[in-house]
Coordinates of C-alpha atoms in Angstrom, one line a residue:
M1079 CA 66.4 44.6 -6.8
I1080 CA 64.4 44.5 -9.8
V1081 CA 65.2 40.8 -9.9
K1082 CA 64.4 40.3 -6.3
H1083 CA 61.1 42.2 -6.8
G1084 CA 60.5 39.9 -9.8
M1085 CA 61.0 37.0 -7.6
N1086 CA 58.8 38.3 -4.9
S1087 CA 56.1 39.0 -7.6
G1088 CA 56.6 35.7 -9.2
F1089 CA 56.0 34.1 -5.6
S1090 CA 53.2 36.1 -4.7
S1091 CA 51.8 35.3 -8.1
L1092 CA 52.3 31.6 -7.7
A1093 CA 51.0 31.8 -4.2
S1094 CA 48.0 33.7 -5.4
S1095 CA 47.3 31.2 -7.9
A1096 CA 47.6 28.3 -5.6
V1097 CA 45.2 30.0 -3.3
L1098 CA 42.9 30.8 -6.1
R1099 CA 43.0 27.2 -7.2
R1100 CA 42.1 25.9 -4.0
Q1101 CA 39.3 28.3 -3.7
Q1102 CA 38.0 27.4 -6.8
F1103 CA 38.2 23.8 -6.1
L1104 CA 36.4 24.3 -2.8
I1105 CA 33.6 26.3 -4.5
R1106 CA 33.4 23.5 -7.1
S1107 CA 33.2 20.9 -4.5
L1108 CA 30.6 22.7 -2.5
R1109 CA 28.6 23.6 -5.5
G1110 CA 28.7 19.7 -6.4
Y1111 CA 27.7 18.8 -2.8
S1112 CA 24.9 21.5 -3.1
D1113 CA 23.7 20.2 -6.6
H1114 CA 23.9 16.6 -5.2
T1115 CA 21.9 17.4 -2.1
H1116 CA 19.5 19.4 -4.3
Q1117 CA 19.2 16.5 -6.4
K1118 CA 18.4 14.2 -3.8
R1119 CA 15.9 16.3 -2.5
M1120 CA 14.2 16.6 -5.8
E1121 CA 14.3 12.8 -6.0
G1122 CA 12.7 12.7 -2.7
M1123 CA 10.0 15.0 -3.8
K1124 CA 9.7 13.4 -7.3
C1125 CA 10.2 9.7 -6.2
F1126 CA 9.5 8.7 -9.8
S1127 CA 10.7 10.3 -12.9
G1128 CA 8.0 11.7 -15.2
G1129 CA 7.2 15.1 -13.5
A1130 CA 6.9 16.2 -9.9
S1131 CA 4.2 14.6 -7.7
L1132 CA 1.6 16.4 -5.9
E1133 CA 2.5 15.5 -2.4
A1134 CA -0.7 14.6 -0.4
D1135 CA -1.5 16.5 2.9
S1136 CA -1.5 13.1 4.6
E1137 CA -1.5 14.3 8.3
N1138 CA -4.6 16.3 7.6
V1139 CA -6.2 13.3 5.8
L1140 CA -5.6 11.2 8.7
R1141 CA -7.1 13.8 11.2
A1142 CA -10.1 14.4 9.1
I1143 CA -11.2 10.8 8.4
I1144 CA -10.2 8.9 11.8
P1145 CA -13.4 8.8 13.8
S1146 CA -13.4 10.1 17.4
L1147 CA -13.5 7.7 20.2
D1148 CA -17.1 8.1 21.4
P1149 CA -18.0 6.2 24.6
T1150 CA -21.6 6.0 23.3
R1151 CA -20.6 3.8 20.2
H1152 CA -20.5 0.0 20.5
K1153 CA -18.4 -2.8 19.0
G1154 CA -18.4 -2.8 15.4
Q1155 CA -19.5 0.6 14.7
A1156 CA -16.0 1.7 13.6
G1157 CA -16.2 -0.7 10.7
K1158 CA -15.8 -4.5 9.9
I1159 CA -12.9 -5.7 7.5
A1160 CA -12.7 -9.2 5.9
V1161 CA -9.4 -10.5 5.0
I1162 CA -9.5 -13.2 2.4
G1163 CA -6.2 -14.9 2.3
G1164 CA -3.9 -17.4 3.7
C1165 CA -3.3 -21.0 2.7
R1166 CA -1.4 -24.0 4.2
E1167 CA 1.9 -22.5 3.3
Y1168 CA 1.2 -18.8 4.0
T1169 CA -0.5 -18.1 7.2
G1170 CA 1.4 -15.0 8.3
A1171 CA 0.2 -12.5 5.5
P1172 CA -3.5 -12.4 6.3
Y1173 CA -2.7 -12.0 9.9
F1174 CA -0.5 -9.0 9.0
A1175 CA -3.3 -7.5 6.9
A1176 CA -6.0 -8.1 9.5
I1177 CA -7.1 -5.6 12.2
S1178 CA -10.4 -7.2 12.5
A1179 CA -10.2 -10.0 10.1
L1180 CA -12.2 -12.6 8.6
K1181 CA -10.0 -15.6 7.5
I1182 CA -11.7 -18.2 5.4
V1183 CA -9.0 -20.8 4.2
E1184 CA -9.2 -24.2 5.9
G1185 CA -6.0 -25.6 7.2
A1186 CA -4.5 -22.0 8.1
A1187 CA -7.3 -21.2 10.5
T1188 CA -6.1 -22.8 13.7
V1189 CA -2.7 -21.4 13.2
I1190 CA -4.0 -17.9 12.7
K1191 CA -6.4 -18.0 15.6
S1192 CA -3.3 -18.9 17.8
Y1193 CA -1.6 -15.6 16.7
S1194 CA -4.3 -13.5 18.2
P1195 CA -7.6 -14.2 19.9
E1196 CA -8.9 -10.9 18.5
L1197 CA -9.0 -12.4 15.0
I1198 CA -12.3 -14.0 14.0
V1199 CA -11.4 -16.9 11.6
H1200 CA -13.7 -18.7 9.2
P1201 CA -12.0 -21.6 7.4
I1202 CA -14.6 -22.1 4.6
L1203 CA -12.6 -22.1 1.5
E1204 CA -11.3 -25.4 -0.2
E1205 CA -8.3 -25.9 -2.2
S1206 CA -8.2 -28.4 -5.1
Y1207 CA -6.3 -31.1 -3.1
S1208 CA -9.3 -31.5 -0.7
I1209 CA -11.9 -32.1 -3.5
S1210 CA -9.5 -34.1 -5.7
N1211 CA -11.9 -37.0 -5.8
V1212 CA -15.1 -34.9 -6.5
D1213 CA -16.7 -34.8 -9.8
D1214 CA -17.7 -31.6 -11.7
E1215 CA -21.2 -31.6 -10.0
G1216 CA -19.8 -32.0 -6.6
R1217 CA -17.3 -29.0 -7.3
R1218 CA -20.2 -27.0 -8.2
Y1219 CA -21.9 -28.0 -4.9
V1220 CA -18.9 -27.1 -2.7
S1221 CA -18.5 -23.7 -4.5
Q1222 CA -22.2 -22.9 -4.0
K1223 CA -21.9 -23.9 -0.4
I1224 CA -18.9 -21.6 0.1
L1225 CA -20.5 -18.8 -1.6
A1226 CA -23.7 -19.3 0.4
E1227 CA -21.6 -19.2 3.8
F1228 CA -19.8 -16.1 2.8
D1229 CA -23.1 -14.3 1.7
K1230 CA -24.4 -14.7 5.2
W1231 CA -21.6 -12.2 6.2
M1232 CA -21.4 -9.9 3.3
E1233 CA -23.7 -7.3 4.4
R1234 CA -21.6 -6.8 7.6
F1235 CA -18.3 -6.0 5.8
D1236 CA -17.3 -2.5 5.3
C1237 CA -14.4 -3.6 3.0
L1238 CA -12.6 -6.8 1.6
V1239 CA -9.0 -7.4 1.5
I1240 CA -8.3 -9.9 -1.3
G1241 CA -5.1 -11.8 -1.6
P1242 CA -2.5 -11.7 1.2
G1243 CA -0.9 -15.1 1.4
L1244 CA -3.9 -16.6 -0.8
G1245 CA -1.8 -18.9 -2.9
R1246 CA -2.6 -19.7 -6.4
D1247 CA -4.8 -22.9 -6.2
P1248 CA -7.2 -22.9 -9.1
F1249 CA -10.2 -24.0 -7.3
L1250 CA -9.5 -21.5 -4.6
L1251 CA -9.0 -18.6 -7.0
E1252 CA -12.1 -19.6 -8.7
C1253 CA -14.4 -19.3 -5.6
V1254 CA -12.5 -16.2 -4.7
S1255 CA -13.7 -14.8 -8.1
K1256 CA -17.2 -15.4 -7.3
I1257 CA -16.8 -13.8 -3.9
M1258 CA -15.4 -10.6 -5.7
K1259 CA -18.4 -10.5 -8.0
H1260 CA -20.8 -10.9 -5.0
A1261 CA -19.1 -7.9 -3.2
R1262 CA -19.4 -5.7 -6.2
Q1263 CA -23.1 -6.5 -6.3
S1264 CA -23.2 -5.6 -2.8
N1265 CA -21.4 -2.5 -3.2
V1266 CA -18.5 -3.6 -0.8
P1267 CA -15.2 -1.9 -1.4
I1268 CA -12.4 -4.3 -2.4
V1269 CA -8.5 -3.9 -1.6
V1270 CA -6.5 -6.3 -3.9
D1271 CA -2.9 -7.2 -3.0
G1272 CA -0.6 -10.2 -3.3
D1273 CA -2.1 -13.3 -5.0
G1274 CA -5.2 -11.3 -5.5
L1275 CA -3.3 -9.1 -7.9
F1276 CA -2.3 -12.3 -9.8
L1277 CA -5.9 -13.2 -10.1
V1278 CA -6.9 -9.8 -11.3
T1279 CA -4.2 -9.5 -13.8
N1280 CA -5.5 -12.7 -15.4
S1281 CA -9.1 -11.7 -15.1
V1282 CA -9.3 -7.6 -15.1
D1283 CA -12.9 -7.9 -15.6
L1284 CA -13.2 -8.7 -11.9
V1285 CA -12.5 -5.0 -10.9
S1286 CA -12.9 -3.2 -14.2
G1287 CA -15.3 -0.3 -14.0
Y1288 CA -15.6 -0.7 -10.3
P1289 CA -14.6 2.6 -8.6
L1290 CA -14.6 1.0 -4.9
A1291 CA -11.7 -1.4 -6.1
V1292 CA -8.2 -0.5 -5.0
L1293 CA -5.0 -2.4 -6.3
T1294 CA -1.8 -2.1 -4.3
P1295 CA 0.8 -3.6 -6.6
N1296 CA 4.6 -3.7 -6.0
V1297 CA 7.1 -3.1 -8.9
N1298 CA 6.7 -6.5 -10.3
E1299 CA 3.0 -6.7 -9.9
Y1300 CA 2.7 -3.3 -11.4
K1301 CA 4.7 -4.2 -14.5
R1302 CA 2.5 -7.1 -15.1
L1303 CA -0.5 -5.0 -15.0
V1304 CA 0.9 -2.4 -17.4
Q1305 CA 1.7 -5.3 -19.8
K1306 CA -1.5 -6.8 -19.6
V1307 CA -3.8 -3.6 -19.6
L1308 CA -1.7 -1.2 -21.7
G1309 CA 0.2 -3.7 -23.9
C1310 CA 3.6 -2.1 -23.1
D1311 CA 6.4 -2.1 -20.7
V1312 CA 6.8 0.3 -18.0
N1313 CA 7.7 3.7 -19.0
D1314 CA 9.8 5.3 -16.2
Q1315 CA 9.8 8.6 -18.1
D1316 CA 6.2 9.1 -17.8
T1317 CA 5.1 7.5 -14.4
H1318 CA 2.2 9.7 -13.9
G1319 CA 0.5 9.6 -17.3
E1320 CA 1.2 5.8 -17.4
L1321 CA -0.5 5.6 -14.0
L1322 CA -3.5 7.5 -15.1
S1323 CA -3.8 5.6 -18.3
L1324 CA -3.7 2.3 -16.4
C1325 CA -6.3 3.4 -13.9
K1326 CA -8.5 4.5 -16.8
G1327 CA -7.8 1.4 -18.7
I1328 CA -9.2 -0.7 -15.9
G1329 CA -12.3 1.6 -15.7
G1330 CA -11.5 4.0 -12.9
V1331 CA -10.2 1.8 -10.2
T1332 CA -7.7 3.3 -7.6
I1333 CA -4.1 2.1 -7.7
L1334 CA -1.6 2.6 -5.0
R1335 CA 1.8 2.0 -6.8
K1336 CA 4.3 1.1 -4.2
G1337 CA 7.8 2.4 -4.3
K1338 CA 10.4 4.9 -3.0
C1339 CA 7.5 7.2 -2.8
D1340 CA 4.0 5.7 -3.1
L1341 CA 2.0 7.1 -6.0
I1342 CA -1.9 6.9 -5.9
S1343 CA -4.3 7.6 -8.6
D1344 CA -8.0 7.0 -9.5
G1345 CA -7.5 7.9 -13.3
E1346 CA -8.3 11.6 -12.5
I1347 CA -5.5 12.7 -10.3
V1348 CA -2.2 11.4 -9.1
Q1349 CA -0.9 12.0 -5.6
S1350 CA 2.3 11.0 -3.8
V1351 CA 3.3 10.1 -0.3
G1352 CA 7.0 10.5 0.0
I1353 CA 7.2 10.4 4.0
Y1354 CA 10.5 8.7 4.7
G1355 CA 10.0 5.2 6.1
S1356 CA 12.6 2.6 6.7
P1357 CA 15.5 1.3 4.7
R1358 CA 14.9 -2.1 6.0
R1359 CA 12.6 -3.8 3.6
C1360 CA 11.3 -6.7 5.9
G1361 CA 8.7 -9.0 4.3
G1362 CA 5.0 -8.3 5.2
Q1363 CA 4.9 -4.6 5.0
G1364 CA 2.6 -4.8 2.0
D1365 CA 0.2 -6.9 4.1
I1366 CA 0.2 -4.2 6.7
L1367 CA -0.6 -1.6 3.9
S1368 CA -3.5 -3.6 2.5
G1369 CA -5.2 -3.9 5.7
S1370 CA -4.7 -0.4 6.5
V1371 CA -6.0 0.7 3.3
A1372 CA -9.2 -1.1 4.1
V1373 CA -9.7 0.5 7.5
F1374 CA -9.1 4.0 6.3
L1375 CA -11.2 3.6 3.1
S1376 CA -14.0 2.5 5.3
W1377 CA -13.5 5.4 7.7
A1378 CA -13.2 7.8 4.6
R1379 CA -16.7 6.7 3.3
Q1380 CA -17.9 7.2 6.8
H1381 CA -16.5 10.9 6.7
M1382 CA -18.2 11.3 3.4
L1383 CA -21.6 10.2 4.7
A1384 CA -21.1 12.4 7.9
T1385 CA -20.4 15.5 5.7
E1386 CA -23.0 14.8 3.1
G1387 CA -20.5 14.1 0.3
K1388 CA -18.8 17.5 1.1
P1389 CA -15.7 16.5 2.9
I1390 CA -13.4 19.2 4.4
I1391 CA -10.3 17.8 2.7
S1392 CA -9.1 17.1 -0.6
P1393 CA -9.2 14.7 -2.7
K1394 CA -12.9 13.9 -2.5
N1395 CA -12.4 10.2 -3.5
P1396 CA -12.5 7.9 -0.4
T1397 CA -10.5 5.2 -2.1
V1398 CA -7.8 7.7 -2.7
L1399 CA -7.9 9.3 0.8
G1400 CA -7.7 5.6 2.2
C1401 CA -4.7 5.0 0.2
I1402 CA -3.0 8.2 1.5
A1403 CA -3.7 7.6 5.1
A1404 CA -2.6 4.1 5.1
S1405 CA 0.6 4.8 3.1
A1406 CA 1.6 7.7 5.3
L1407 CA 0.9 5.7 8.7
L1408 CA 2.8 2.7 7.6
R1409 CA 5.9 4.8 6.5
K1410 CA 5.7 6.5 9.9
A1411 CA 5.4 3.3 11.8
A1412 CA 8.4 1.8 9.9
S1413 CA 10.5 4.7 10.5
L1414 CA 9.7 4.4 14.3
A1415 CA 10.4 0.8 14.3
F1416 CA 13.7 1.1 12.5
E1417 CA 14.8 4.0 14.7
H1418 CA 14.6 1.5 17.7
K1419 CA 15.4 -2.0 16.0
K1420 CA 17.6 -0.8 13.0
R1421 CA 18.8 -3.9 11.0
S1422 CA 16.7 -6.3 13.0
T1423 CA 13.5 -4.6 12.4
L1424 CA 10.8 -7.1 11.7
T1425 CA 7.1 -6.5 10.4
T1426 CA 5.9 -7.4 13.8
D1427 CA 7.9 -4.3 15.1
I1428 CA 6.1 -2.1 12.5
I1429 CA 2.8 -3.3 13.8
E1430 CA 3.6 -2.4 17.4
C1431 CA 4.5 1.2 16.3
L1432 CA 1.2 1.7 14.3
G1433 CA -0.6 2.9 17.4
Q1434 CA 2.2 5.2 18.5
S1435 CA 2.5 6.7 15.1
L1436 CA -1.3 7.4 14.9
E1437 CA -1.3 8.9 18.3
A1438 CA 1.4 11.2 17.4
I1439 CA -0.7 12.6 14.5
C1440 CA -4.4 12.2 15.9
P1441 CA -4.3 12.1 19.6
A1442 CA -7.1 9.9 21.1
A1443 CA -7.9 12.7 23.8

């Protein structure tokens, strides 16, 4: 009986051990899952390494700066945005960027006009191929003519978007450089994206020290800016410090670093927008973003005037507010579009969801 008891005791011990091992395995698995989930959540909060971001209160920013629909106001009082972009090869980008757009590259105008009758298109820029037989004096005359034509409109603009689909034609970029200088003299905000960032990276003085300039680089454009301005490679271990240094290095411009989370800085603060958007990365979303930044930046400046420089929201910088609002709206629209279209989501689908996403945050009535 002692033996039997021993056998039973042994069996009980073995059984208990097996149960214990299964329990411990389950606990370890759950802990691992929990840790993994926690890690993913933290990644969602941080988005970039180098410290936790201060997540922007984007919905309150949107509600604060969007002007109310007032039946006493007339066309144009909500702002006028000029998009300087497009060339013979790239006609879609400026269309995506435009809400009320000025398009000024010859050869693309007819195509872009066909996209929407609501776009005002001025094909006044010239590319090198069209003046190949012109001497230096003739080129100067053409350049002066372009600037004179543009200056007639400059005072009407609330913001310029420089770069979507612009191309890298040397004469065209030379003319755009002069337009940017004129915009600075007129105190007109500038949002730079796409090929405009190629221009700025090679001529940082175009935006250096201009607090109304916003740059919206993707990962590769950001890398080139860091190398040009800071003289080093991107440091993923100190994303916030590096972004602050980059903004300061360019004299206090605002940078919206696009990524898993968008990081926004004016050299003084860093804010992030980590709203989940869409895993479908269709081309053209950056163009929507740059056009949206221009609109919200303009509205943020109007808000500053209306509140006599004492806005009811934070941060106080209208360029940062414009970036926060645009990033949040695009991400919400992309999420909504993906919910309906999944893998077949296109940029045009996201555009169609902008209004619905905005209405959900800030109802018109």
